[in-house]
Amino acid sequence: MNPLQPLNTNVFDCANREQTPLIKKQDAHTKQVTKESILNVLEHLQLREATVLQNLESAGTISPKRVCFLINGWKLKEYISQYYWFYKLMYRIERTGYMEYEVTCLHTDLLLGLITECGFLTLKLQNPVRESDFATRSTSYISTDGYSLVLLNNARRVLIDDFRKHMHMILWCGKNGHYKRPNTITTTPPNIVIPPITVKCGIDRSDRLMPLEYRRLVSSIETVELQLTKPSVTYLIGPQGQRIEEIRAASGATIKVCPLAHRLSNAQLSQSTHNKQQVSITGTHFNVTKAVTMIELELLASSRPV
């Protein structure tokens, strides 16, 4: 198998109703993966599917050490867009939940400094462990199946030291990115408070919901404001408000649709500059992330412009 090709070569695109290759042919030919190709992978990656982005194996040498960690999709896109070296370190990527990705990277000090900037690490482990196996100065949480570890500490130096102390337990992938995975899906427990981030969302050139600004708050509650077209909001609400109620119930977030200041004419409805309507989403980081992702999936599945 060509390591530059995804494990599932073609992913069904529910919006375009066609099969689209994830990695461009020229990338596979040159054995280099561009930033655009990785963003393309993120846009199409489906639940529980993995993509090997590049081959880090070389004949006659020891396989480089890799670190596997969980990261929010918005933060991952921010890293790719701001740090030119980050996507070159990426080896394997898999979507494991709503806007949550499992990323395997070549381990470097630059990478470790980047992924610890928020004061916490969510890592995948090679073998199941118990709480007694770890002696850390950071607050730690181990999932019920023992394959996921969360470390929290506002002091990045302490967090990095704890990580390096237990590096032999951190998962690194074998050839083509395969590794044994537990049958259960693990998530960070609700009693673990992750440093909150407020994300103000808008529309980028590809009509996707993208973060424009990240800002750290003292409170554990965050708010996201989306600017959607009037037809998209109407579809999102659904008949008798059923569709938006389902999203509220599934995500646990508070979703409010702000009414327009005045009634729009048919001509104004056809102009994207006049028919924007604000949708406000409030809740914990996990609730808001899940709600925004469900909204985007609903609009993409209906082939409606955002």
Short mmCIF file of C-alpha atoms in Angstrom, two decimals:
data_model
loop_
_atom_site.label_atom_id
_atom_site.label_comp_id
_atom_site.label_asym_id
_atom_site.label_seq_id
_atom_site.Cartn_x
_atom_site.Cartn_y
_atom_site.Cartn_z
CA MET A 1 0.00 0.00 0.00
CA ASN A 2 1.24 3.45 -0.84
CA PRO A 3 1.74 5.18 2.54
CA LEU A 4 0.62 8.48 1.05
CA GLN A 5 -2.82 7.11 0.24
CA PRO A 6 -5.57 7.01 2.88
CA LEU A 7 -6.45 3.63 4.34
CA ASN A 8 -9.85 4.10 2.74
CA THR A 9 -8.80 5.56 -0.61
CA ASN A 10 -12.08 7.27 -1.41
CA VAL A 11 -14.44 8.76 1.14
CA PHE A 12 -18.09 9.27 0.24
CA ASP A 13 -18.88 12.97 0.15
CA CYS A 14 -22.47 13.43 1.33
CA ALA A 15 -22.61 16.98 -0.01
CA ASN A 16 -21.36 16.37 -3.54
CA ARG A 17 -22.67 12.79 -3.84
CA GLU A 18 -19.45 11.62 -5.36
CA GLN A 19 -16.17 9.99 -4.39
CA THR A 20 -13.27 12.37 -3.91
CA PRO A 21 -9.61 11.36 -3.43
CA LEU A 22 -8.17 12.85 -0.26
CA ILE A 23 -4.51 13.19 -1.26
CA LYS A 24 -3.61 14.86 -4.54
CA LYS A 25 -1.77 12.76 -7.12
CA GLN A 26 1.17 15.15 -7.28
CA ASP A 27 1.60 14.84 -3.53
CA ALA A 28 1.72 11.06 -3.75
CA HIS A 29 4.20 11.27 -6.63
CA THR A 30 6.62 13.60 -4.81
CA LYS A 31 6.08 11.90 -1.43
CA GLN A 32 5.35 15.31 0.07
CA VAL A 33 2.04 16.27 1.63
CA THR A 34 1.07 19.93 1.35
CA LYS A 35 -0.95 21.97 3.83
CA GLU A 36 -3.84 22.08 1.35
CA SER A 37 -3.93 18.28 1.17
CA ILE A 38 -4.11 17.95 4.95
CA LEU A 39 -6.93 20.50 5.14
CA ASN A 40 -8.67 18.47 2.43
CA VAL A 41 -8.29 15.36 4.57
CA LEU A 42 -9.80 17.17 7.57
CA GLU A 43 -12.80 18.30 5.53
CA HIS A 44 -13.64 14.79 4.33
CA LEU A 45 -12.42 12.52 7.12
CA GLN A 46 -15.30 10.45 8.47
CA LEU A 47 -15.78 8.95 11.92
CA ARG A 48 -13.32 6.14 12.77
CA GLU A 49 -11.44 6.34 9.46
CA ALA A 50 -7.67 6.86 9.40
CA THR A 51 -5.36 8.42 6.84
CA VAL A 52 -1.62 7.92 6.63
CA LEU A 53 -0.23 11.21 5.36
CA GLN A 54 3.42 10.41 4.76
CA ASN A 55 5.99 7.69 5.21
CA LEU A 56 8.43 8.31 8.04
CA GLU A 57 10.05 4.88 7.77
CA SER A 58 13.44 4.57 6.15
CA ALA A 59 15.24 1.34 5.37
CA GLY A 60 18.09 0.40 7.67
CA THR A 61 17.25 2.96 10.36
CA ILE A 62 15.34 2.84 13.61
CA SER A 63 11.76 4.06 13.36
CA PRO A 64 11.50 7.62 14.70
CA LYS A 65 9.64 8.15 17.96
CA ARG A 66 6.09 9.32 17.45
CA VAL A 67 3.59 10.83 19.84
CA CYS A 68 -0.16 10.31 19.44
CA PHE A 69 -2.49 12.90 20.97
CA LEU A 70 -6.10 14.07 20.74
CA ILE A 71 -6.81 17.58 19.51
CA ASN A 72 -9.83 19.71 18.68
CA GLY A 73 -10.36 20.17 14.94
CA TRP A 74 -10.39 23.98 15.10
CA LYS A 75 -7.12 24.02 17.02
CA LEU A 76 -5.61 21.56 14.55
CA LYS A 77 -6.49 23.83 11.61
CA GLU A 78 -5.01 26.78 13.47
CA TYR A 79 -1.74 24.89 14.00
CA ILE A 80 -1.56 23.90 10.32
CA SER A 81 -2.22 27.45 9.12
CA GLN A 82 0.19 29.20 11.53
CA TYR A 83 3.13 26.81 11.83
CA TYR A 84 4.66 25.73 8.53
CA TRP A 85 6.65 22.93 10.22
CA PHE A 86 3.67 21.36 12.00
CA TYR A 87 2.06 19.63 9.04
CA LYS A 88 5.46 18.26 7.97
CA LEU A 89 5.63 16.37 11.27
CA MET A 90 2.16 14.84 10.87
CA TYR A 91 2.23 11.13 10.08
CA ARG A 92 -1.26 9.80 10.66
CA ILE A 93 -4.65 11.31 11.43
CA GLU A 94 -8.00 9.88 12.46
CA ARG A 95 -11.30 11.43 13.43
CA THR A 96 -12.55 9.91 16.68
CA GLY A 97 -15.51 12.15 17.57
CA TYR A 98 -17.23 15.45 16.92
CA MET A 99 -14.40 17.75 15.80
CA GLU A 100 -11.91 15.59 17.72
CA TYR A 101 -8.91 14.14 15.90
CA GLU A 102 -6.29 11.63 16.90
CA VAL A 103 -3.01 12.90 15.45
CA THR A 104 0.27 11.01 15.27
CA CYS A 105 3.34 13.21 14.79
CA LEU A 106 7.08 12.82 14.74
CA HIS A 107 8.20 13.81 18.24
CA THR A 108 10.23 17.03 18.49
CA ASP A 109 10.71 19.68 21.18
CA LEU A 110 8.85 22.18 18.98
CA LEU A 111 5.82 19.90 18.79
CA LEU A 112 5.84 19.20 22.52
CA GLY A 113 6.00 22.92 23.30
CA LEU A 114 3.08 23.59 20.97
CA ILE A 115 0.68 20.93 22.19
CA THR A 116 1.26 21.82 25.85
CA GLU A 117 0.46 25.53 25.45
CA CYS A 118 -3.09 25.11 26.79
CA GLY A 119 -1.91 23.48 30.02
CA PHE A 120 -3.16 19.98 29.29
CA LEU A 121 -2.32 16.90 27.24
CA THR A 122 -4.64 14.12 26.09
CA LEU A 123 -2.52 11.17 24.98
CA LYS A 124 -3.07 7.68 23.61
CA LEU A 125 -1.10 4.92 25.34
CA GLN A 126 0.56 1.88 23.82
CA ASN A 127 -0.70 -0.49 26.52
CA PRO A 128 -3.39 -0.17 29.20
CA VAL A 129 -2.07 1.28 32.45
CA ARG A 130 -3.28 1.88 35.97
CA GLU A 131 -3.19 5.04 38.05
CA SER A 132 -0.48 3.57 40.26
CA ASP A 133 1.83 3.30 37.22
CA PHE A 134 2.16 7.09 37.02
CA ALA A 135 3.99 9.32 39.47
CA THR A 136 3.35 12.81 38.12
CA ARG A 137 3.32 16.29 39.58
CA SER A 138 0.49 17.16 37.18
CA THR A 139 -3.14 16.28 37.74
CA SER A 140 -3.75 13.06 35.83
CA TYR A 141 -6.76 11.09 34.67
CA ILE A 142 -6.69 7.61 33.13
CA SER A 143 -9.68 6.33 31.15
CA THR A 144 -11.58 3.27 32.31
CA ASP A 145 -9.96 1.06 29.66
CA GLY A 146 -6.48 2.42 30.48
CA TYR A 147 -5.61 3.54 26.94
CA SER A 148 -6.07 7.31 27.33
CA LEU A 149 -4.20 9.66 29.66
CA VAL A 150 -5.00 13.29 30.48
CA LEU A 151 -2.37 15.47 32.17
CA LEU A 152 -3.26 18.94 33.47
CA ASN A 153 -0.89 21.57 34.81
CA ASN A 154 -0.71 25.32 34.25
CA ALA A 155 3.08 25.11 34.51
CA ARG A 156 4.15 23.97 31.05
CA ARG A 157 7.62 23.01 32.27
CA VAL A 158 6.14 20.55 34.78
CA LEU A 159 3.76 19.19 32.15
CA ILE A 160 6.60 18.57 29.70
CA ASP A 161 8.72 16.91 32.41
CA ASP A 162 5.85 14.55 33.30
CA PHE A 163 5.39 13.73 29.64
CA ARG A 164 9.06 12.90 29.07
CA LYS A 165 9.21 10.85 32.26
CA HIS A 166 6.58 8.47 30.87
CA MET A 167 7.48 8.62 27.18
CA HIS A 168 8.09 4.86 27.09
CA MET A 169 4.34 4.38 27.64
CA ILE A 170 3.27 6.79 24.91
CA LEU A 171 1.93 5.13 21.80
CA TRP A 172 3.99 5.18 18.62
CA CYS A 173 2.67 3.64 15.42
CA GLY A 174 4.26 0.87 13.41
CA LYS A 175 4.60 0.69 9.64
CA ASN A 176 1.74 2.37 7.76
CA GLY A 177 0.35 3.69 11.02
CA HIS A 178 -1.32 0.51 12.26
CA TYR A 179 -1.66 -0.18 15.95
CA LYS A 180 -3.93 -2.15 18.24
CA ARG A 181 -6.88 -0.10 19.41
CA PRO A 182 -9.33 -0.87 22.23
CA ASN A 183 -12.93 -1.54 21.29
CA THR A 184 -14.28 1.31 23.41
CA ILE A 185 -14.22 5.00 22.55
CA THR A 186 -12.83 7.08 25.41
CA THR A 187 -13.39 10.77 26.02
CA THR A 188 -12.22 13.27 28.60
CA PRO A 189 -14.54 13.05 31.65
CA PRO A 190 -16.76 16.05 32.43
CA ASN A 191 -15.14 16.58 35.84
CA ILE A 192 -11.81 17.43 34.19
CA VAL A 193 -11.79 21.19 33.59
CA ILE A 194 -9.79 22.06 30.48
CA PRO A 195 -8.72 25.70 30.09
CA PRO A 196 -11.63 27.24 28.17
CA ILE A 197 -11.29 28.99 24.84
CA THR A 198 -13.79 31.39 23.29
CA VAL A 199 -14.08 30.95 19.53
CA LYS A 200 -15.68 33.62 17.38
CA CYS A 201 -16.72 31.96 14.14
CA GLY A 202 -17.33 33.32 10.67
CA ILE A 203 -17.32 32.25 7.05
CA ASP A 204 -14.13 31.68 5.10
CA ARG A 205 -13.71 31.49 1.31
CA SER A 206 -14.77 27.85 1.16
CA ASP A 207 -18.02 28.56 3.03
CA ARG A 208 -16.98 26.48 6.03
CA LEU A 209 -17.47 27.39 9.67
CA MET A 210 -13.98 28.45 10.72
CA PRO A 211 -12.56 30.10 13.85
CA LEU A 212 -11.41 33.69 13.44
CA GLU A 213 -10.25 34.43 16.96
CA TYR A 214 -9.16 32.45 20.02
CA ARG A 215 -9.25 34.06 23.44
CA ARG A 216 -8.64 32.52 26.88
CA LEU A 217 -11.33 33.16 29.52
CA VAL A 218 -11.43 32.79 33.28
CA SER A 219 -14.88 31.19 33.15
CA SER A 220 -15.42 27.57 32.10
CA ILE A 221 -18.32 28.62 29.84
CA GLU A 222 -17.71 29.83 26.30
CA THR A 223 -19.87 31.30 23.55
CA VAL A 224 -19.65 30.89 19.79
CA GLU A 225 -21.49 33.22 17.43
CA LEU A 226 -22.20 31.96 13.90
CA GLN A 227 -23.27 34.16 10.99
CA LEU A 228 -25.49 32.03 8.73
CA THR A 229 -27.69 32.82 5.76
CA LYS A 230 -31.42 33.13 6.37
CA PRO A 231 -32.28 29.97 4.33
CA SER A 232 -29.67 28.01 6.30
CA VAL A 233 -31.17 29.16 9.62
CA THR A 234 -34.67 28.24 8.43
CA TYR A 235 -33.49 24.75 7.48
CA LEU A 236 -31.55 24.42 10.74
CA ILE A 237 -34.64 25.20 12.82
CA GLY A 238 -36.65 22.61 10.90
CA PRO A 239 -40.40 21.94 11.00
CA GLN A 240 -41.81 23.17 14.32
CA GLY A 241 -38.25 23.62 15.60
CA GLN A 242 -37.63 19.87 15.65
CA ARG A 243 -34.17 19.86 14.01
CA ILE A 244 -32.61 22.51 16.27
CA GLU A 245 -34.15 20.88 19.36
CA GLU A 246 -32.44 17.60 18.43
CA ILE A 247 -29.10 19.41 18.18
CA ARG A 248 -29.69 21.08 21.56
CA ALA A 249 -30.52 17.76 23.20
CA ALA A 250 -27.60 15.88 21.63
CA SER A 251 -24.95 18.54 22.29
CA GLY A 252 -26.12 19.87 25.65
CA ALA A 253 -25.42 23.44 24.50
CA THR A 254 -27.74 26.45 24.68
CA ILE A 255 -28.54 27.54 21.11
CA LYS A 256 -30.29 30.87 20.43
CA VAL A 257 -31.32 32.21 17.03
CA CYS A 258 -31.24 36.01 17.00
CA PRO A 259 -34.11 37.46 14.92
CA LEU A 260 -33.44 39.84 12.05
CA ALA A 261 -33.98 43.53 12.72
CA HIS A 262 -36.44 43.85 9.83
CA ARG A 263 -38.22 41.72 7.26
CA LEU A 264 -36.19 41.08 4.12
CA SER A 265 -37.49 41.41 0.58
CA ASN A 266 -37.00 38.67 -2.01
CA ALA A 267 -34.18 40.69 -3.59
CA GLN A 268 -32.39 41.04 -0.25
CA LEU A 269 -32.76 37.33 0.48
CA SER A 270 -30.77 36.56 -2.66
CA GLN A 271 -27.88 38.78 -1.51
CA SER A 272 -25.52 37.17 0.97
CA THR A 273 -24.55 40.54 2.48
CA HIS A 274 -28.11 41.29 3.62
CA ASN A 275 -29.48 37.94 4.74
CA LYS A 276 -26.99 36.99 7.47
CA GLN A 277 -28.54 35.87 10.74
CA GLN A 278 -26.73 35.26 14.02
CA VAL A 279 -26.85 31.97 15.91
CA SER A 280 -25.42 32.04 19.44
CA ILE A 281 -24.16 28.82 21.08
CA THR A 282 -23.23 28.74 24.78
CA GLY A 283 -21.91 25.92 26.95
CA THR A 284 -18.77 24.07 27.92
CA HIS A 285 -15.97 23.60 25.40
CA PHE A 286 -17.18 20.07 24.58
CA ASN A 287 -20.86 21.07 24.30
CA VAL A 288 -20.12 24.00 21.99
CA THR A 289 -17.75 21.98 19.81
CA LYS A 290 -20.33 19.23 19.38
CA ALA A 291 -23.13 21.69 18.59
CA VAL A 292 -21.13 23.60 15.96
CA THR A 293 -20.03 20.38 14.30
CA MET A 294 -23.59 19.01 14.19
CA ILE A 295 -24.79 22.28 12.64
CA GLU A 296 -22.09 22.16 9.98
CA LEU A 297 -22.84 18.51 9.18
CA GLU A 298 -26.56 19.24 8.86
CA LEU A 299 -25.94 22.12 6.43
CA LEU A 300 -23.36 20.19 4.40
CA ALA A 301 -25.62 17.13 4.16
CA SER A 302 -28.46 19.30 2.85
CA SER A 303 -26.11 20.90 0.26
CA ARG A 304 -27.14 24.34 1.49
CA PRO A 305 -24.78 27.31 1.43
CA VAL A 306 -23.54 28.29 4.88
#
